[in-house]
Every structure is written in C-alpha cells, then in structure tokens.
PDB file of C-alpha atoms in Angstrom:
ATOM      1  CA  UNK A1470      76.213 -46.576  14.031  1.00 52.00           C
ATOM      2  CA  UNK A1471      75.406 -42.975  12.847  1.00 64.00           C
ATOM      3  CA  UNK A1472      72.438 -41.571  10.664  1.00 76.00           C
ATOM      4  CA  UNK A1473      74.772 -42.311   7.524  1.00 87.00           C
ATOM      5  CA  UNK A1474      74.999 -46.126   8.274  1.00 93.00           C
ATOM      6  CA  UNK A1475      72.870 -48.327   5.672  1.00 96.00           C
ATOM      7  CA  UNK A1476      72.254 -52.019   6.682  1.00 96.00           C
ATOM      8  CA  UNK A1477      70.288 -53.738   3.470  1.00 97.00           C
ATOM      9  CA  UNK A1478      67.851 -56.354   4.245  1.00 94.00           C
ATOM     10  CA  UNK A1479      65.238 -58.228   2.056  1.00 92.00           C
ATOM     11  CA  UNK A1480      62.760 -55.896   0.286  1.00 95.00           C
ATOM     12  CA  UNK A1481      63.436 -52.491  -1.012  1.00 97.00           C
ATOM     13  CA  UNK A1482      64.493 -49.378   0.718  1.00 96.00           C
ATOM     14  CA  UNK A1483      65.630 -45.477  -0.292  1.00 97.00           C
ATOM     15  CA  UNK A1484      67.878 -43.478   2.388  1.00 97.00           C
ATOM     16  CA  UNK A1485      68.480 -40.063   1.789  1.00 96.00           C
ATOM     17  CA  UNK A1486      71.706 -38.840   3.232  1.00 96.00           C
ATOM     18  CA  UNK A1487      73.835 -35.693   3.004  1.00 95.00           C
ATOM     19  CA  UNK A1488      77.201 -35.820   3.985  1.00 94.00           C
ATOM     20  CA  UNK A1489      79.370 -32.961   6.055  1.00 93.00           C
ATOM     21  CA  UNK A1490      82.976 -32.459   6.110  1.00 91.00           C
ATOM     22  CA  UNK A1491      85.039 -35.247   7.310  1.00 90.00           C
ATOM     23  CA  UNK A1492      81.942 -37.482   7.847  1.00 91.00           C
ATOM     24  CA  UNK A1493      82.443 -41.488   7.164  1.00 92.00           C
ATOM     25  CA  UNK A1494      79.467 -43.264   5.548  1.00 94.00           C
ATOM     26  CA  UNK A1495      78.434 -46.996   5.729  1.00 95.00           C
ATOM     27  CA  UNK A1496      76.843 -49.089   3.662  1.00 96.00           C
ATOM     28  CA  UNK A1497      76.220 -52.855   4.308  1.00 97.00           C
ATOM     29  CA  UNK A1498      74.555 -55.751   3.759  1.00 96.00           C
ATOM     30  CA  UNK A1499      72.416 -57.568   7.068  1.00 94.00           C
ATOM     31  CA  UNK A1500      73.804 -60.920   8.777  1.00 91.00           C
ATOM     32  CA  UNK A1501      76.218 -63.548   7.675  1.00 91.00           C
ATOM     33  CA  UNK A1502      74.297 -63.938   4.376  1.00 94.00           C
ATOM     34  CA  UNK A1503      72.647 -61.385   2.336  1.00 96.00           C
ATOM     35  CA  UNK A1504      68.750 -61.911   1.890  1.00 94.00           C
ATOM     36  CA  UNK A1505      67.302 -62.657  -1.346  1.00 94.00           C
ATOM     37  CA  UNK A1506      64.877 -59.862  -3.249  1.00 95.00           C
ATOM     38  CA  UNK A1507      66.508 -57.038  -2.173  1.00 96.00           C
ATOM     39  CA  UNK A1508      66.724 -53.642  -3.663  1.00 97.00           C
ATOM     40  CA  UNK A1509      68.401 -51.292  -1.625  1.00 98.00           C
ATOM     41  CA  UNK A1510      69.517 -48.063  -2.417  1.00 98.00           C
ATOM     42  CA  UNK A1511      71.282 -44.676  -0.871  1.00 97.00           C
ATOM     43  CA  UNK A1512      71.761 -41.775  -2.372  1.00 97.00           C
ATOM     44  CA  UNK A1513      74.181 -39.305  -0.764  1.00 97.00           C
ATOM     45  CA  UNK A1514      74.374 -35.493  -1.227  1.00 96.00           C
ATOM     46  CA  UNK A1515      77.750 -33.791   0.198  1.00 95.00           C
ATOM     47  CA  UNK A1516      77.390 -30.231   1.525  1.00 94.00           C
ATOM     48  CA  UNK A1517      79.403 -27.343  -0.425  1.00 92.00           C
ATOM     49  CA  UNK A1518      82.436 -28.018   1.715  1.00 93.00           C
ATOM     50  CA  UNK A1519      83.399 -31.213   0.942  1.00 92.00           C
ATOM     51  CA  UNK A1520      85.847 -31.814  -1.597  1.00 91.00           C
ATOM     52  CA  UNK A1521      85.281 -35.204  -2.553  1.00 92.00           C
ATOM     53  CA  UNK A1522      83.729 -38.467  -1.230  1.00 94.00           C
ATOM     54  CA  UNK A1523      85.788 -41.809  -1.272  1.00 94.00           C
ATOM     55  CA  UNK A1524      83.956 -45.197  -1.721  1.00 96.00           C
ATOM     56  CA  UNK A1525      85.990 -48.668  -0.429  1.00 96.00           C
ATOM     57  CA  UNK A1526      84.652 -52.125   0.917  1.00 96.00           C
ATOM     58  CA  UNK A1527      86.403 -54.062   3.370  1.00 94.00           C
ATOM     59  CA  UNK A1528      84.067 -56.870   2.414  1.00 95.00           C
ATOM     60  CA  UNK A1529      82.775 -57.637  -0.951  1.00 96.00           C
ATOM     61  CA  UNK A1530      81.203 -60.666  -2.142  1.00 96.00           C
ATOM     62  CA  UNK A1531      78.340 -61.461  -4.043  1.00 96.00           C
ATOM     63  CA  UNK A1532      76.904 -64.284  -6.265  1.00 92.00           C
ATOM     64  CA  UNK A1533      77.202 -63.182 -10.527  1.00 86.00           C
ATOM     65  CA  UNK A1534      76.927 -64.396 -13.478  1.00 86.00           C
ATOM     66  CA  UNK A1535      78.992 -62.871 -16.366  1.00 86.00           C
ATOM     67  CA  UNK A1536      78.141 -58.914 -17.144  1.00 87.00           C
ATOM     68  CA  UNK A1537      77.117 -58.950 -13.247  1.00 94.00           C
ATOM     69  CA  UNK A1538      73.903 -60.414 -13.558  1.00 91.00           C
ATOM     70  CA  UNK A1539      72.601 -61.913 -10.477  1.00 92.00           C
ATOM     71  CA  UNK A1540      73.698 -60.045  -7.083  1.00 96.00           C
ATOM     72  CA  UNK A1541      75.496 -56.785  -7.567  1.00 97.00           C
ATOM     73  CA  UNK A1542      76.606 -53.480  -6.448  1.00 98.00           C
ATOM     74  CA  UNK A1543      75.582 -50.524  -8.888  1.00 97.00           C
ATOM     75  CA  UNK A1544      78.023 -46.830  -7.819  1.00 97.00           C
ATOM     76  CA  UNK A1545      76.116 -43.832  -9.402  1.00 97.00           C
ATOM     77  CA  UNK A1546      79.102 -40.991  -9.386  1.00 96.00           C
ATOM     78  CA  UNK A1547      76.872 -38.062 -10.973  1.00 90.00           C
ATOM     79  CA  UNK A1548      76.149 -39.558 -14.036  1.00 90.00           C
ATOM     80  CA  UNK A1549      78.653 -42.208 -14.558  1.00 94.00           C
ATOM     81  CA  UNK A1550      77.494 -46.045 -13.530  1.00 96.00           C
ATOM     82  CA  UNK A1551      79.389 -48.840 -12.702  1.00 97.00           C
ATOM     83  CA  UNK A1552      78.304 -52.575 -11.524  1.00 97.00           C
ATOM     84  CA  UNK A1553      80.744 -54.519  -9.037  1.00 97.00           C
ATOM     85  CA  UNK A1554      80.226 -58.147  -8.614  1.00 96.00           C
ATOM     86  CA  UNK A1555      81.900 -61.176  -7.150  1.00 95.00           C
ATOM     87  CA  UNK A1556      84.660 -60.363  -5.344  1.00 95.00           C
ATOM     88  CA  UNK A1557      85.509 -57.053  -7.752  1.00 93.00           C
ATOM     89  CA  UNK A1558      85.000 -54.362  -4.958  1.00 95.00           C
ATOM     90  CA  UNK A1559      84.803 -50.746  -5.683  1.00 96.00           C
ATOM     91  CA  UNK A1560      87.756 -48.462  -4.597  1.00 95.00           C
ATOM     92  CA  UNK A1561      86.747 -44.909  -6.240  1.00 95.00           C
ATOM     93  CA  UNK A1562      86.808 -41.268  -5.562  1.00 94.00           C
ATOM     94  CA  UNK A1563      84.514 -39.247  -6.584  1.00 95.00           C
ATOM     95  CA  UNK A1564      83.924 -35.029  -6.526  1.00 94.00           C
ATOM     96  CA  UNK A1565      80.179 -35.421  -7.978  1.00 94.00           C
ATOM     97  CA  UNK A1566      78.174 -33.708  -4.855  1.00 94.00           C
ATOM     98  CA  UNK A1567      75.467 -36.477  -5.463  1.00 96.00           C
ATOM     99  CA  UNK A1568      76.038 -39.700  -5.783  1.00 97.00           C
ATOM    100  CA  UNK A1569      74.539 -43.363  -4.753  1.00 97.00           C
ATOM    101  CA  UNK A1570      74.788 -46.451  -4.311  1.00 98.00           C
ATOM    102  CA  UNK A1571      72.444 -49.275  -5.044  1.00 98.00           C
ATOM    103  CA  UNK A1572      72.754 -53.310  -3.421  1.00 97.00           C
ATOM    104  CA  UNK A1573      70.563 -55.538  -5.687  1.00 97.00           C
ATOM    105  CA  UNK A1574      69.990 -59.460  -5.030  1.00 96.00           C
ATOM    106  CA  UNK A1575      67.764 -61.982  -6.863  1.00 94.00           C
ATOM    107  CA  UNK A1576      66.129 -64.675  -5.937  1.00 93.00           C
ATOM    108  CA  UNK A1577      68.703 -67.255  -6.122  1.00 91.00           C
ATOM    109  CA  UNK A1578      71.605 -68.200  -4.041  1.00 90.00           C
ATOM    110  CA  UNK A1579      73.375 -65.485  -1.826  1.00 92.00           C
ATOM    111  CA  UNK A1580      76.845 -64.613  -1.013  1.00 94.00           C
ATOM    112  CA  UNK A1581      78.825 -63.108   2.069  1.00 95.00           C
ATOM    113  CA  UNK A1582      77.497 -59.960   1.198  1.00 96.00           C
ATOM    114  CA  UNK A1583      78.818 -56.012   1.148  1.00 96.00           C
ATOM    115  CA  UNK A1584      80.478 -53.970   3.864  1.00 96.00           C
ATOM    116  CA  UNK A1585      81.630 -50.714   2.138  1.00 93.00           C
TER     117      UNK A1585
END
C-alpha cells in the first residue's frame, strides 16, 4: 500500500491526500465486514498536471434503505454530491482538482463493504 491507500475502520477519520500524475488511489473498507459507526472520509487534491481523476470499485456492497439511508458511499466531485448504496457502485470521472470521498455506516447490520 502507498500513502494514498485509505482502509476505513470503526470511528471517524480525515486523510488528506494530493494526487500526482499517473498516481492510483485506494479507498477501502477493513476486513470481511465493514464495522459499524464509522465515518470515514478522504479528500483528495490533484496537482496542476493532472487532467482528471477516475473513481471505480471492484467491490461495492453496503446495507440501505431506500434514498441510501443506512450504509453508504457519498463522491464529492467539486461541488456536485452523489450517494452510492447497495450494490450501485460509482464509475465517474471527474476534472474537479478537489474532490472526496466519504464511507458512512450506522449502527445496524453491515455489508461486504467498499474496495474502490
């Protein structure tokens, strides 16, 4: 794993990363499970020479209820937001220098979790 590798585990955490050119980012959730209570959160800055940053999970799945309530993903592309739940992964682009992404679980039951 390199500096720009998130692993989410219970509790909250904030990682600051800035991305170079060609760089790959991870961002994943701990263990078999994901723990309860989390709130985990990354927000990425990509230098001047990068053109744009591309966001896909091999692994996605989380426990919702309808209008993602529950266990979700939440993508921050500049200003734009977007919640993925269940098994509705992300698969986005984005040329917003900042952007972030936030893992939130409640207390209830837990799902496979995130590998993105």
């Amino acid at each position: 794993g390199s500096s720009s590798d998130v692993v989410c585990e219970e509790g909250k955490m904030t990682k600051e990363i800035t991305l170079g050119p060609g760089e790959s980012f991870s961002f994943s959730t701990a263990g078999a499970q994901y723990a309860p209570k989390q709130k985990c959160i990354a927000k990425y800055k990509m230098s001047k020479e990068c053109k744009e940053a591309k966001i896909s999970c091999s692994k996605f799945n989380t426990i919702a209820y309808s209008q993602c309530k529950g266990d979700f993903l939440l993508v921050k592309l500049g200003k734009q937001k977007t919640k993925y739940c269940g098994t509705d992964a992300p698969d986005v682009s984005t040329k917003s220098r900042k952007f972030q992404l936030q893992f939130s679980s409640d207390k209830k039951k837990a799902g496979a979790g995130v590998e993105c």
